[in-house]
Tab-separated table of C-alpha atoms in Angstrom:
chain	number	residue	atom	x	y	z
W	291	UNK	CA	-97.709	-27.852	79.688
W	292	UNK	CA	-93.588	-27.443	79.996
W	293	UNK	CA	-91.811	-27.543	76.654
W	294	UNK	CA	-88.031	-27.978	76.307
W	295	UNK	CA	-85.380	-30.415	75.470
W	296	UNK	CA	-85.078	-33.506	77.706
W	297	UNK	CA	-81.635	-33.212	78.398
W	298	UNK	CA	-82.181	-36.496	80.422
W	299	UNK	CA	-81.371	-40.080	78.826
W	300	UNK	CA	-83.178	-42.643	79.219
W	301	UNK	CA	-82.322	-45.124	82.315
W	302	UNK	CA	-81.751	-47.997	79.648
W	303	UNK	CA	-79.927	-45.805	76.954
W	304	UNK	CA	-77.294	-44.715	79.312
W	305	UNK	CA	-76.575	-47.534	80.423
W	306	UNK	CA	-76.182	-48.630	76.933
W	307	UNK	CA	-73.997	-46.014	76.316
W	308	UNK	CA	-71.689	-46.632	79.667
W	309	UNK	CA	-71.239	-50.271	78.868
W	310	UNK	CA	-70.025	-49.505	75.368
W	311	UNK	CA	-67.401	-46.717	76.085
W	312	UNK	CA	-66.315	-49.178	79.125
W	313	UNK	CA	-66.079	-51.747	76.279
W	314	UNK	CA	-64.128	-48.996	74.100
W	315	UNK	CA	-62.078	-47.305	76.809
W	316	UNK	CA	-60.883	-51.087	78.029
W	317	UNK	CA	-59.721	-51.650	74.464
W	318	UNK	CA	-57.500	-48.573	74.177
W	319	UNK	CA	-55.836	-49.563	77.857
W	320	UNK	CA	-55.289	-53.164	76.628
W	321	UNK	CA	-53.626	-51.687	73.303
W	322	UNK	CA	-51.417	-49.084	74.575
W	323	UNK	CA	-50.490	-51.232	77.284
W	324	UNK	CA	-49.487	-53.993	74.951
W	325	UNK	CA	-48.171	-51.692	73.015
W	326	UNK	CA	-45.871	-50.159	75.604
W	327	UNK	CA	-44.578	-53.325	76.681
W	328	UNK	CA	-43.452	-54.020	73.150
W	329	UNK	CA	-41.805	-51.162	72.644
W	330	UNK	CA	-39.921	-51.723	75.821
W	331	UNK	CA	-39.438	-55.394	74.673
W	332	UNK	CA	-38.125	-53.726	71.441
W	333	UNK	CA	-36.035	-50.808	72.511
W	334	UNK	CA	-34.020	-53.093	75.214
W	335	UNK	CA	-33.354	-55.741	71.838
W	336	UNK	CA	-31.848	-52.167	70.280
W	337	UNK	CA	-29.930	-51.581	73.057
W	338	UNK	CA	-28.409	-54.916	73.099
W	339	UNK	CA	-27.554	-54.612	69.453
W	340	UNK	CA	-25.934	-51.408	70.005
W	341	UNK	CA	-23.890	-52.760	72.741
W	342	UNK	CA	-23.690	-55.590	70.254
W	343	UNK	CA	-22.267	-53.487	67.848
W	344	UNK	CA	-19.851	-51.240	70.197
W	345	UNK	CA	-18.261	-54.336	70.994
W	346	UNK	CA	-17.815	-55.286	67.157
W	347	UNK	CA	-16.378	-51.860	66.877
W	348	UNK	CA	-14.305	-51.775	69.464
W	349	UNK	CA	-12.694	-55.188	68.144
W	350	UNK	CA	-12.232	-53.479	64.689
W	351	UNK	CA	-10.300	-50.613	66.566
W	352	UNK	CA	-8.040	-52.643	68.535
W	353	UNK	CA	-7.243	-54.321	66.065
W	354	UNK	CA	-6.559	-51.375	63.966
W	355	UNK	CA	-4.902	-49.940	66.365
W	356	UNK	CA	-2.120	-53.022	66.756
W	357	UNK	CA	-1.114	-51.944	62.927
W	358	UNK	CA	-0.745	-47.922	64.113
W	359	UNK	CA	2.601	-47.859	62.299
W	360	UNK	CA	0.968	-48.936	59.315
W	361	UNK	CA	-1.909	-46.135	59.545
W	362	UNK	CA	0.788	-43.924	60.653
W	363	UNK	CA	2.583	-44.071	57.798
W	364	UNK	CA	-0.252	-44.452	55.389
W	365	UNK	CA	-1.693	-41.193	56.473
W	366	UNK	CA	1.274	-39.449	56.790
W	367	UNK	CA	2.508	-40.609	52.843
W	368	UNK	CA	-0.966	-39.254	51.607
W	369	UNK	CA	-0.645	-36.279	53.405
W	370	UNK	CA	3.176	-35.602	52.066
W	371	UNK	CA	1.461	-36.529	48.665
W	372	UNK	CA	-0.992	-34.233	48.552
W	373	UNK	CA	1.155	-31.730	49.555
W	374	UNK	CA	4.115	-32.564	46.866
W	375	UNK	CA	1.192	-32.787	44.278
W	376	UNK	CA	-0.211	-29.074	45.578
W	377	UNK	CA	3.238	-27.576	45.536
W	378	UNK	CA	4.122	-29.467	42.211
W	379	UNK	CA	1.184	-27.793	40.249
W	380	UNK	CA	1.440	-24.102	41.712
W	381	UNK	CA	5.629	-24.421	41.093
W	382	UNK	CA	6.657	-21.674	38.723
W	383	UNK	CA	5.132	-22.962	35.205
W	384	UNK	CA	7.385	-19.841	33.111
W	385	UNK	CA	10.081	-22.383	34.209
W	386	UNK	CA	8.762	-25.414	31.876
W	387	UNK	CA	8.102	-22.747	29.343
W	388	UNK	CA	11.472	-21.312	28.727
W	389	UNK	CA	12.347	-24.378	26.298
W	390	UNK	CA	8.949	-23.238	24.319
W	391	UNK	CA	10.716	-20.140	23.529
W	392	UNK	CA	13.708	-20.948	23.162
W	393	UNK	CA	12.725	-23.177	20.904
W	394	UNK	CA	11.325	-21.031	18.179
W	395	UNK	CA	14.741	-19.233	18.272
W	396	UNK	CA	17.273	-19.416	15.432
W	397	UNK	CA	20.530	-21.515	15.798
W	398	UNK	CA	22.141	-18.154	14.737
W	399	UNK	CA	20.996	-16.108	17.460
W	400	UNK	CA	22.549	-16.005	20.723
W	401	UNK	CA	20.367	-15.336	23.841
W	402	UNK	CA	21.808	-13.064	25.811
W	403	UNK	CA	19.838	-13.210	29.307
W	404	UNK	CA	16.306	-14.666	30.432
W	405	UNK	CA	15.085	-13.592	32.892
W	406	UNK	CA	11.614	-15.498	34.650
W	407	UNK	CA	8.900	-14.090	37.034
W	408	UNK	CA	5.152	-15.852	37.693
W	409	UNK	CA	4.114	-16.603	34.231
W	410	UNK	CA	6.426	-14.468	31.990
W	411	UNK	CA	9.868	-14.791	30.843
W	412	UNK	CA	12.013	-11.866	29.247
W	413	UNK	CA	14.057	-12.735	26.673
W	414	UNK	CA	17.254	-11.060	25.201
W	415	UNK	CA	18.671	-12.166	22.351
W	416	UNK	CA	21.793	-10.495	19.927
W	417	UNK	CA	22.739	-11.498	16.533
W	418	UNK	CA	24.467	-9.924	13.721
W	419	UNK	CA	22.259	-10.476	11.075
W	420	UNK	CA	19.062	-8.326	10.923
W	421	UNK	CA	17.176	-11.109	8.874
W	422	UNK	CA	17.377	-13.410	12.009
W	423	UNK	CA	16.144	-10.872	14.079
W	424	UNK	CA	13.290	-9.803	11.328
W	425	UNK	CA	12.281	-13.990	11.080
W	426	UNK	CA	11.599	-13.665	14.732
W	427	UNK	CA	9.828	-10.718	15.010
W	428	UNK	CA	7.615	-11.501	11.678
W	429	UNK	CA	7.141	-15.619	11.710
W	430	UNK	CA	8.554	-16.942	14.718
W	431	UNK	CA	7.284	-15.109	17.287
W	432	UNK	CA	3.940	-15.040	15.556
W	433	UNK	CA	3.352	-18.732	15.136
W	434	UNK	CA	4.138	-19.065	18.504
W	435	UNK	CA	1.338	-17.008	19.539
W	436	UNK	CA	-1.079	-19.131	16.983
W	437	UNK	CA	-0.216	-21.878	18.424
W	438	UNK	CA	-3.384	-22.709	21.396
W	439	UNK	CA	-1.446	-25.806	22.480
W	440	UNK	CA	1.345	-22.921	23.881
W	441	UNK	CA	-0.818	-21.227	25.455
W	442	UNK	CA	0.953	-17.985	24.957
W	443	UNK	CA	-1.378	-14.742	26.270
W	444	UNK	CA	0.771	-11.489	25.233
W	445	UNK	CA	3.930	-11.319	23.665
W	446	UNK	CA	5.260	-8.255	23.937
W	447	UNK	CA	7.982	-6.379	22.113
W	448	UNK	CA	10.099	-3.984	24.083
W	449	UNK	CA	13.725	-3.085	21.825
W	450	UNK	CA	15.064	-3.465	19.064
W	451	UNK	CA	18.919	-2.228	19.504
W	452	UNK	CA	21.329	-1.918	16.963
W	453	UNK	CA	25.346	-1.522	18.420
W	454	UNK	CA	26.924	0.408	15.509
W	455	UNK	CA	30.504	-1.179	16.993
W	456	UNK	CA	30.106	-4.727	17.608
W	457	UNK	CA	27.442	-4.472	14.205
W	458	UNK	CA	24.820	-6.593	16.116
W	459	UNK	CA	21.121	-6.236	16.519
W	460	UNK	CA	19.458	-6.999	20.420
W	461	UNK	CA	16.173	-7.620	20.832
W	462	UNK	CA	14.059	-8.040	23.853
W	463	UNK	CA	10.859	-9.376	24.276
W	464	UNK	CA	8.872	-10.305	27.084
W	465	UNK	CA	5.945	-13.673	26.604
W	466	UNK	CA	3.276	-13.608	29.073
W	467	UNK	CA	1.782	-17.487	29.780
C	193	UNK	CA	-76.376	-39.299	100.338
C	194	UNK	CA	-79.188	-41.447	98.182
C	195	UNK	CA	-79.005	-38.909	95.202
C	196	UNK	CA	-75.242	-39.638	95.293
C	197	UNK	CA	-75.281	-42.909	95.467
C	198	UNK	CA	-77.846	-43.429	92.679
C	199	UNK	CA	-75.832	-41.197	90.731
C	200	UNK	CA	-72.866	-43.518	90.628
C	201	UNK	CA	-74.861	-46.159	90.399
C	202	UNK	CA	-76.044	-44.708	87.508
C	203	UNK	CA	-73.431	-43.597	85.803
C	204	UNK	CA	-70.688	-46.180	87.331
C	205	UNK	CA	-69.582	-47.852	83.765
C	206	UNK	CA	-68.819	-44.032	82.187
C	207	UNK	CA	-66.762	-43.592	85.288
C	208	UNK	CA	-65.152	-46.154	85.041
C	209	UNK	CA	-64.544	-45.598	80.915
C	210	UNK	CA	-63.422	-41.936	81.931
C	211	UNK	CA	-60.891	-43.609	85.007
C	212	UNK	CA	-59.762	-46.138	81.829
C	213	UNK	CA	-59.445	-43.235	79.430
C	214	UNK	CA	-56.984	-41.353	82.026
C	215	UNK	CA	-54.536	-44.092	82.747
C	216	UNK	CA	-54.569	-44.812	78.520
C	217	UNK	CA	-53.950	-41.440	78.361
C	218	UNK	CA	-50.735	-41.567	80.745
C	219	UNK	CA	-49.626	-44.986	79.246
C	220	UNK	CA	-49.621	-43.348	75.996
C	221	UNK	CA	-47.820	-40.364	77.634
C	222	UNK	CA	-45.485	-41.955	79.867
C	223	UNK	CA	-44.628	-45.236	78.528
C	224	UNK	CA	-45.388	-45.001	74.696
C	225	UNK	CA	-44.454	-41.421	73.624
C	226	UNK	CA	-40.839	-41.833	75.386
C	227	UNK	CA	-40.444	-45.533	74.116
C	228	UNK	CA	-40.918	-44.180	70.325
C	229	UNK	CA	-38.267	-41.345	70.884
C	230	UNK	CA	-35.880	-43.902	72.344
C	231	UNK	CA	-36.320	-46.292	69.527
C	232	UNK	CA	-36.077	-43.695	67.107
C	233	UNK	CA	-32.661	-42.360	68.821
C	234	UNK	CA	-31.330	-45.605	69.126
C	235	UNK	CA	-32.309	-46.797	65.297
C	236	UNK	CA	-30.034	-43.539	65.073
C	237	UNK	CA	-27.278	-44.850	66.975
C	238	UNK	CA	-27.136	-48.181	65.625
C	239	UNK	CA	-26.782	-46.818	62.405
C	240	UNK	CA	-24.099	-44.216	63.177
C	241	UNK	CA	-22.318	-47.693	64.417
C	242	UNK	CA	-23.051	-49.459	61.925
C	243	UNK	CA	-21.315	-46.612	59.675
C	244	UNK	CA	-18.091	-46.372	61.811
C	245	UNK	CA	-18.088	-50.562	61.563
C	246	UNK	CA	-18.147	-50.187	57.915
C	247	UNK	CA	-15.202	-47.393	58.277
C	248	UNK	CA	-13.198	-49.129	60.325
C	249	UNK	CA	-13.936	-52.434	58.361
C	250	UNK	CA	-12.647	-50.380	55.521
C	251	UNK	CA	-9.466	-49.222	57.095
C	252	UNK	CA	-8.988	-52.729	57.973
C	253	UNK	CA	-9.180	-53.730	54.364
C	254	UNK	CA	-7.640	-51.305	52.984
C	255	UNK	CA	-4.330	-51.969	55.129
C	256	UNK	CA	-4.731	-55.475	54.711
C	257	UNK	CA	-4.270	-54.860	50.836
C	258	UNK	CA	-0.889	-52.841	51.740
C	259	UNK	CA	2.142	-54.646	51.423
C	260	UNK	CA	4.208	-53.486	54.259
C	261	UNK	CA	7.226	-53.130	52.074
C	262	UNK	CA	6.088	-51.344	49.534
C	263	UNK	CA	4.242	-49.115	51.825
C	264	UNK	CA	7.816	-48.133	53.660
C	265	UNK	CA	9.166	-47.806	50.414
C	266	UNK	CA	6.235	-45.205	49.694
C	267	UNK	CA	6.931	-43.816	52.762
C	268	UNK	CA	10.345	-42.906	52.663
C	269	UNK	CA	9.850	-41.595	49.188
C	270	UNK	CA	7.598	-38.951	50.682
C	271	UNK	CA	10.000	-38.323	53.033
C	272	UNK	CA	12.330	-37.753	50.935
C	273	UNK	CA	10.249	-35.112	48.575
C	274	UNK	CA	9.064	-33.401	51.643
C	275	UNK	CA	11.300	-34.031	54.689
C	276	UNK	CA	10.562	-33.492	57.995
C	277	UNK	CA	12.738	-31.390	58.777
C	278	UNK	CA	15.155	-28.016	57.242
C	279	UNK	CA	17.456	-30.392	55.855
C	280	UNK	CA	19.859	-27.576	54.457
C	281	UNK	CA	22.479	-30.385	53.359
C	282	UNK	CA	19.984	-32.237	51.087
C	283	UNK	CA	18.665	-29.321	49.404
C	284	UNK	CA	22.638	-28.209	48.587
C	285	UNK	CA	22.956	-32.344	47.700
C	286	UNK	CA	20.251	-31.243	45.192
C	287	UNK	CA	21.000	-28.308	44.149
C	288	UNK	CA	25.227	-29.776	43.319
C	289	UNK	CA	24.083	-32.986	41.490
C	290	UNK	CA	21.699	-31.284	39.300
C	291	UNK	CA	24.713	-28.839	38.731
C	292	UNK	CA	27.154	-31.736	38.239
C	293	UNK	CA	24.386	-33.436	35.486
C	294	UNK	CA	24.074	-29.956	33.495
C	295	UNK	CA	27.344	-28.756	33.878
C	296	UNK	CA	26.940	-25.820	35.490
C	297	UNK	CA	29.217	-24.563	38.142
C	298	UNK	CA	27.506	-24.314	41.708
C	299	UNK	CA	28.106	-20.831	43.027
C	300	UNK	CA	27.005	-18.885	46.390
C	301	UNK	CA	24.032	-20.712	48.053
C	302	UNK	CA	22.165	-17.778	50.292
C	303	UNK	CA	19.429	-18.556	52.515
C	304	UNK	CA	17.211	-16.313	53.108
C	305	UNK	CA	15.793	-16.735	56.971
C	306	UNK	CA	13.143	-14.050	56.993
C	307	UNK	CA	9.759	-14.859	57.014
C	308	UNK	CA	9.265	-17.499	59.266
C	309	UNK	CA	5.469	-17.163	59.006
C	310	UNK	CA	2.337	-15.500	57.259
C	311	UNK	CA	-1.128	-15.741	57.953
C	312	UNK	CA	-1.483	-14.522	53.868
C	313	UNK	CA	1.322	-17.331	52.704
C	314	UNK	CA	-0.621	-20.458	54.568
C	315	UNK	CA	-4.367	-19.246	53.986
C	316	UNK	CA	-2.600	-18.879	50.121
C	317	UNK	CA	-0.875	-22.323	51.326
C	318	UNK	CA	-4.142	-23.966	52.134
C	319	UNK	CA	-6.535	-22.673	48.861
C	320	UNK	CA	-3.923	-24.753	47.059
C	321	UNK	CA	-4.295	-28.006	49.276
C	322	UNK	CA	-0.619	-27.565	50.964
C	323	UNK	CA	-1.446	-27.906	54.649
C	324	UNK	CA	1.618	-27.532	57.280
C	325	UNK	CA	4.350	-27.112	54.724
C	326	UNK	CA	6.944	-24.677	55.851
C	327	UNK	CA	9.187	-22.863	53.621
C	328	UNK	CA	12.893	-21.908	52.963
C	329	UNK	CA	13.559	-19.534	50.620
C	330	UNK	CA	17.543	-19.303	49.011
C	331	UNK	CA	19.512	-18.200	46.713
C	332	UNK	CA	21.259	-19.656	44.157
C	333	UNK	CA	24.343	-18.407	41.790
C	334	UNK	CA	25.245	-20.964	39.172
C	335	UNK	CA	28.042	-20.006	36.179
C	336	UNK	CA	27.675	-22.055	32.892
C	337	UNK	CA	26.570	-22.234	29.499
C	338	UNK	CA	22.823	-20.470	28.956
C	339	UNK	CA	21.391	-24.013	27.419
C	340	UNK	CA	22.729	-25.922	30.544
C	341	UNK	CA	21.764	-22.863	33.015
C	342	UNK	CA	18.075	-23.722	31.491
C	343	UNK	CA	18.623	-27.043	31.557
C	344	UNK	CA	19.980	-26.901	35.312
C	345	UNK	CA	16.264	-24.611	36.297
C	346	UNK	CA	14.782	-27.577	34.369
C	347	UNK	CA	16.450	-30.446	36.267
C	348	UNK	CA	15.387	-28.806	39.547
C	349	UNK	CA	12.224	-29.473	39.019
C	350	UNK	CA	13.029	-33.201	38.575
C	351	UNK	CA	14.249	-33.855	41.496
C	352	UNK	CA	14.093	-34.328	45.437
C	353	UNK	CA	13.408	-32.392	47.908
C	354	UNK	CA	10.934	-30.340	45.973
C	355	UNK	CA	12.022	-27.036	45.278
C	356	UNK	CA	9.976	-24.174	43.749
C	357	UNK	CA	11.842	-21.481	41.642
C	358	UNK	CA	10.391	-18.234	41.941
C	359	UNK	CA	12.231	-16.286	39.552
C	360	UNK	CA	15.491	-17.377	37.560
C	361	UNK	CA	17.984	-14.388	35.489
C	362	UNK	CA	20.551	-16.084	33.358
C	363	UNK	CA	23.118	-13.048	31.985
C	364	UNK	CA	26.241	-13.426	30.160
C	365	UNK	CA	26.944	-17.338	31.309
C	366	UNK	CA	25.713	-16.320	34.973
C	367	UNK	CA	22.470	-17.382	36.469
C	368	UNK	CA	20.585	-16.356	40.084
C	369	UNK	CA	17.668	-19.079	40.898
C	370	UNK	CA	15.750	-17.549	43.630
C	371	UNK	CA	13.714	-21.156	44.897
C	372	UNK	CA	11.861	-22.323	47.834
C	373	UNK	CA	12.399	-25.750	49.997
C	374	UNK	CA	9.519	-26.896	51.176
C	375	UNK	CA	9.420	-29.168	54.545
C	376	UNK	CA	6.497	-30.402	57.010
C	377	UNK	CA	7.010	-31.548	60.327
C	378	UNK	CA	5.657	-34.665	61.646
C	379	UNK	CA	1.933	-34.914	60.861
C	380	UNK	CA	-0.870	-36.270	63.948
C	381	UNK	CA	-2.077	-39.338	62.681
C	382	UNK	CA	-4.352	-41.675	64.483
C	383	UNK	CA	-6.858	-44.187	63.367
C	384	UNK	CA	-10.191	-42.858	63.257
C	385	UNK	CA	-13.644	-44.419	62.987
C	386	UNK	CA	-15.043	-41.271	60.810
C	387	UNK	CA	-12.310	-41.469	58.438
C	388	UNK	CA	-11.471	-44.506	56.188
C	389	UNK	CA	-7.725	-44.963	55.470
C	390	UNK	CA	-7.698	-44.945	51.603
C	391	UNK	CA	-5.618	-46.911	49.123
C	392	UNK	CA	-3.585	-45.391	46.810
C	393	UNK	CA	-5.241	-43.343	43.874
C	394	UNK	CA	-3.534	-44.049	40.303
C	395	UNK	CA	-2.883	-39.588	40.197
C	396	UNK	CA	-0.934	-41.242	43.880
C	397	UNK	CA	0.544	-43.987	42.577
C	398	UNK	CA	2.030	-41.390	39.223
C	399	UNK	CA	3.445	-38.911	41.508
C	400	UNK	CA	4.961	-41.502	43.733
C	401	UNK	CA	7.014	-43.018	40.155
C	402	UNK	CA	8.036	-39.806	39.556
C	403	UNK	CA	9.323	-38.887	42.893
C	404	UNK	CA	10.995	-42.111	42.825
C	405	UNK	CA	12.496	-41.351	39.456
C	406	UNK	CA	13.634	-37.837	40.999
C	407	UNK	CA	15.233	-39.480	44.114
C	408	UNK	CA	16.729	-42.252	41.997
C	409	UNK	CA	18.581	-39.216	40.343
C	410	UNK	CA	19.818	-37.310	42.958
C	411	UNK	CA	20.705	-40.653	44.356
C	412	UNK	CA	22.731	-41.261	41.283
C	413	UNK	CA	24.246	-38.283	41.043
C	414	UNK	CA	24.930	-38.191	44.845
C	415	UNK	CA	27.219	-41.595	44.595
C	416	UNK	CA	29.039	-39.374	41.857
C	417	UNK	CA	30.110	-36.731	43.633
C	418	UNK	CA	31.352	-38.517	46.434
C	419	UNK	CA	34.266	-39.863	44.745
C	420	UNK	CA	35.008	-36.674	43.116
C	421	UNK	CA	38.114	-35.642	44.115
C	422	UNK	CA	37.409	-31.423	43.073
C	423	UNK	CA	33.543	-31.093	42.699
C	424	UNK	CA	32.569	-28.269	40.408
C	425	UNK	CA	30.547	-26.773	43.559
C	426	UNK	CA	31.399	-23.915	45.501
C	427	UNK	CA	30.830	-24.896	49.084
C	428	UNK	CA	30.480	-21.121	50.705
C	429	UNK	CA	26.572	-21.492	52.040
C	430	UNK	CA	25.725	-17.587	53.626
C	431	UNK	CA	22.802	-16.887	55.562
C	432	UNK	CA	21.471	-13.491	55.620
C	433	UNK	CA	18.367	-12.165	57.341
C	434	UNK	CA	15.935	-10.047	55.310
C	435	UNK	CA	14.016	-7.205	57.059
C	436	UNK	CA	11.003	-9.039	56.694
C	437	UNK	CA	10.933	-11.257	60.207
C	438	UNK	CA	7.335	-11.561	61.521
C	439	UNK	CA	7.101	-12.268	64.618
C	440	UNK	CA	4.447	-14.838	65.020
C	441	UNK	CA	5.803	-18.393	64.523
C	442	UNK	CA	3.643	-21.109	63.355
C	443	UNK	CA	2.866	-24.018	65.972
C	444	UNK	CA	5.536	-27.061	65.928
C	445	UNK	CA	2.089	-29.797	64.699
C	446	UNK	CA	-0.089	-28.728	61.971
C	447	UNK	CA	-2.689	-31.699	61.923
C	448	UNK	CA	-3.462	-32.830	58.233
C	449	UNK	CA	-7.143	-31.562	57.196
C-alpha cells in the first residue's frame, strides 16, 4: 500500500476552482479597464480646465499688461519707499538727539562746539559761573540719564577747565545714545 | 499530443484566469498607474493656476483701486526723495533753502567722489532693506549762530532729497556736516503672476505725507530764493577725490528684491 499526499485535485474540484478565478480574474479586467478609461475621461476634463484656466490667465495678463505704466510706477514708488523708509531709520539718530541735550543746558551757559559721530555727541560748553557748571554736572546731567524715555547709555565726563584770564569754566562731556 | 491536450482541456479556465490576470496586471501598469500620476500633476497645475489667477486678479484689483492721479502724485514724490539720478543741483537746492530757513550762511559744498562701490556698504545696504541705492558723500561748511547751525542739521532731515549726516562739528559759529545723498537708478519692473502688486500700507501712506511735507518745503523755500537778489549761499561747489576709489563699479539696474 503507497502512502503520501494526493497532490492531485479532483476532476470536479478543479474545475470548480478554474471557473471561479475565471469569474474573479474577469472582474479585476472589467474594473481596471473601466477604471482606466475614467481616468483618461478624467485627466483629459483636467487638461481642458487647465487650458481653461491658461486662457483666463492669460486674459488677466494682457490686460494687466495694457496698464504697465500704472504697475510701473506702483512698483517703482514702493520700492523708492522702502528704500526712503530704510535709509530714514538707519540716518544718524545723535542728530535728533542734540536738542535732548541741549535742552537740559542752562540759558547761562554758552555751548561752545558739538561735535556728532554714530550715536554720541560731544559737547563743550563755557560759562563764567561755576554754579552753572556744578547744576550740570550734579542735577542736570543726572536726570538726564534717569530719564528711560532718553534713552541715554553713558554719559561721560572728560574736563573741567578753568581759564584764569577770561575767568570762565569749560566743560566737556561726551553722551553716548 | 493527448496528454497535452487533456491538460488544457483540463486546466483551460485557470489559463485563461492567469492570461486575464496578465493583461489586468498591464492595464493597471500601463494605463492606470500613469493616469493617477498625471491627474495628480495636473490637480498640481491647476492649482498653481489657479494661484497666479488669484495674483493677477489681485494686481488687477488692486490697480483698479488706484486713482491714477494720486498715484503720479505718489510717484513723483518718490522721485523726488530718491531721484534717479546724481542730481548735484537739488541736493545744493536743499542744502541753501534749509540754510535760508535757519539762517545760516551756506559755505563750501565738497563732494567727495571716492567710493563708487563696496561689496561691505550694499551687503550693509541690503540687511537694512535699501536695495540699489547709490551714494554721494559731501561736505558741507555752514557759518551761523550754534542754535540755528542745530537747527539747520535738524531741518536736513526734513527735507528732500534724503540726506544722511554722518557726523556734524559746530565750533565758534562754524559748522562742517559731513552727509550722504542717496539716489537709485531706474528700477526693472514688470507685472508678474507670482507677485501681487500691493496697495499702499498706512506706515506707506505716513512716509509719503511726510515726504510731501519735506518737498512742499524745499519747494517753498526754493520759490524764495529765486527772487533773491544776494542769496546768503556761497556758490563755490569743489570736488575732490579721496584715496579710497575701488575699482569695481556696481551694474547700471539693480532689480528691486
Amino acid at each position: 500500500m503507497k502512502r503520501g499526499i494526493n497532490l492531485k485535485l479532483p476532476k470536479k474540484k478543479a474545475s470548480q476552482v478554474g471557473k471561479k478565478s475565471l469569474k474573479i480574474t474577469a472582474i479585476l479586467l472589467l474594473v481596471s479597464f473601466v477604471l482606466g478609461v475614467a481616468l483618461v475621461g478624467y485627466n483629459l476634463f483636467l487638461g481642458t480646465t487647465i487650458q481653461n484656466l491658461a486662457d483666463e490667465r492669460n486674459d488677466l495678463r494682457n490686460q494687466i499688461l495694457a496698464q504697465n505704466t500704472k504697475v510701473y510706477k506702483l512698483q517703482d514708488t514702493h520700492a523708492r519707499l522702502k528704500n526712503i523708509q530704510a535709509i530714514a531709520d538707519g540716518r544718524l539718530k545723535a542728530i535728533d538727539k542734540v536738542d535732548v541735550v541741549a535742552g537740559i543746558l542752562p540759558e547761562e551757559v554758552e555751548v561752545l562746539s558739538i561735535d556728532t559721530e554714530a550715536l554720541a555727541i560731544d559737547y563743550s560748553v563755557k560759562s563764567p559761573d561755576l554754579s552753572q557748571i556744578n547744576s550740570i554736572l550734579e542735577e542736570r546731567v543726572t536726570s538726564l540719564a534717569a530719564d528711560t524715555n532718553k534713552s541715554v547709555k553713558v554719559v561721560e565726563l572728560s574736563s573741567l577747565v578753568f581759564d584764569p584770564e577770561e575767568r570762565e569754566y569749560t566743560l566737556n562731556f561726551k553722551v553716548t545714545f | 499530443m493527448n496528454n497535452s491536450n487533456s491538460f488544457l482541456v483540463k486546466y483551460k479556465n485557470l489559463l485563461i484566469s492567469l492570461l486575464l490576470l496578465i493583461t489586468t496586471m498591464f492595464v493597471i501598469l500601463q494605463v492606470i498607474l500613469p493616469q493617477i500620476t498625471e491627474v495628480q500633476k495636473k490637480n498640481e497645475e491647476i492649482e498653481n493656476e489657479k494661484k497666479r489667477i488669484e495674483t493677477l486678479k489681485t494686481t488687477l484689483s488692486v490697480l483698479a483701486s488706484i486713482d491714477n492721479d494720486e498715484l503720479e502724485k505718489y510717484f513723483q514724490l518718490t522721485q523726488k526723495g530718491l531721484p534717479q539720478v546724481k542730481d548735484v543741483l537739488a541736493v545744493y537746492n536743499e542744502l541753501a533753502s534749509a540754510a535760508q530757513k535757519n539762517e545760516v550762511t551756506l559755505g563750501d559744498l565738497t563732494i567727495n567722489l571716492g567710493e563708487i562701490y563696496s561689496r561691505q556698504k550694499k551687503e550693509a545696504d541690503q540687511a537694512a532693506g535699501i536695495y540699489g541705492s547709490q551714494v554721494v558723500n559731501f561736505d558741507v561748511n555752514i557759518d551761523g549762530d550754534i542754535p540755528n547751525l542745530r537747527r539747520y542739521s535738524q531741518a536736513l532731515y526734513k527735507s528732500s532729497p534724503v540726506v544722511e549726516i554722518q557726523t556734524v562739528e559746530i565750533r565758534n559759529k562754524k559748522g562742517t556736516l559731513n552727509a550722504n545723498f542717496f539716489y537709485n537708478p531706474l528700477t526693472v519692473a514688470t507685472a508678474d503672476s507670482d507677485t501681487p502688486a500691493e496697495k499702499f500700507t498706512q506706515k506707506e501712506l505716513d512716509l509719503l505725507k511726510s515726504l510731501e511735507e519735506w518737498v512742499n518745503n524745499s519747494k517753498i523755500e526754493d520759490a524764495d530764493l529765486q527772487p533773491s537778489p544776494q542769496p546768503s549761499v556761497s556758490p563755490t561747489v569743489s570736488t575732490t577725490l579721496t584715496p579710497t576709489v575701488t575699482p569695481s563699479v556696481s551694474p547700471t539696474l539693480n532689480p528691486i528684491q
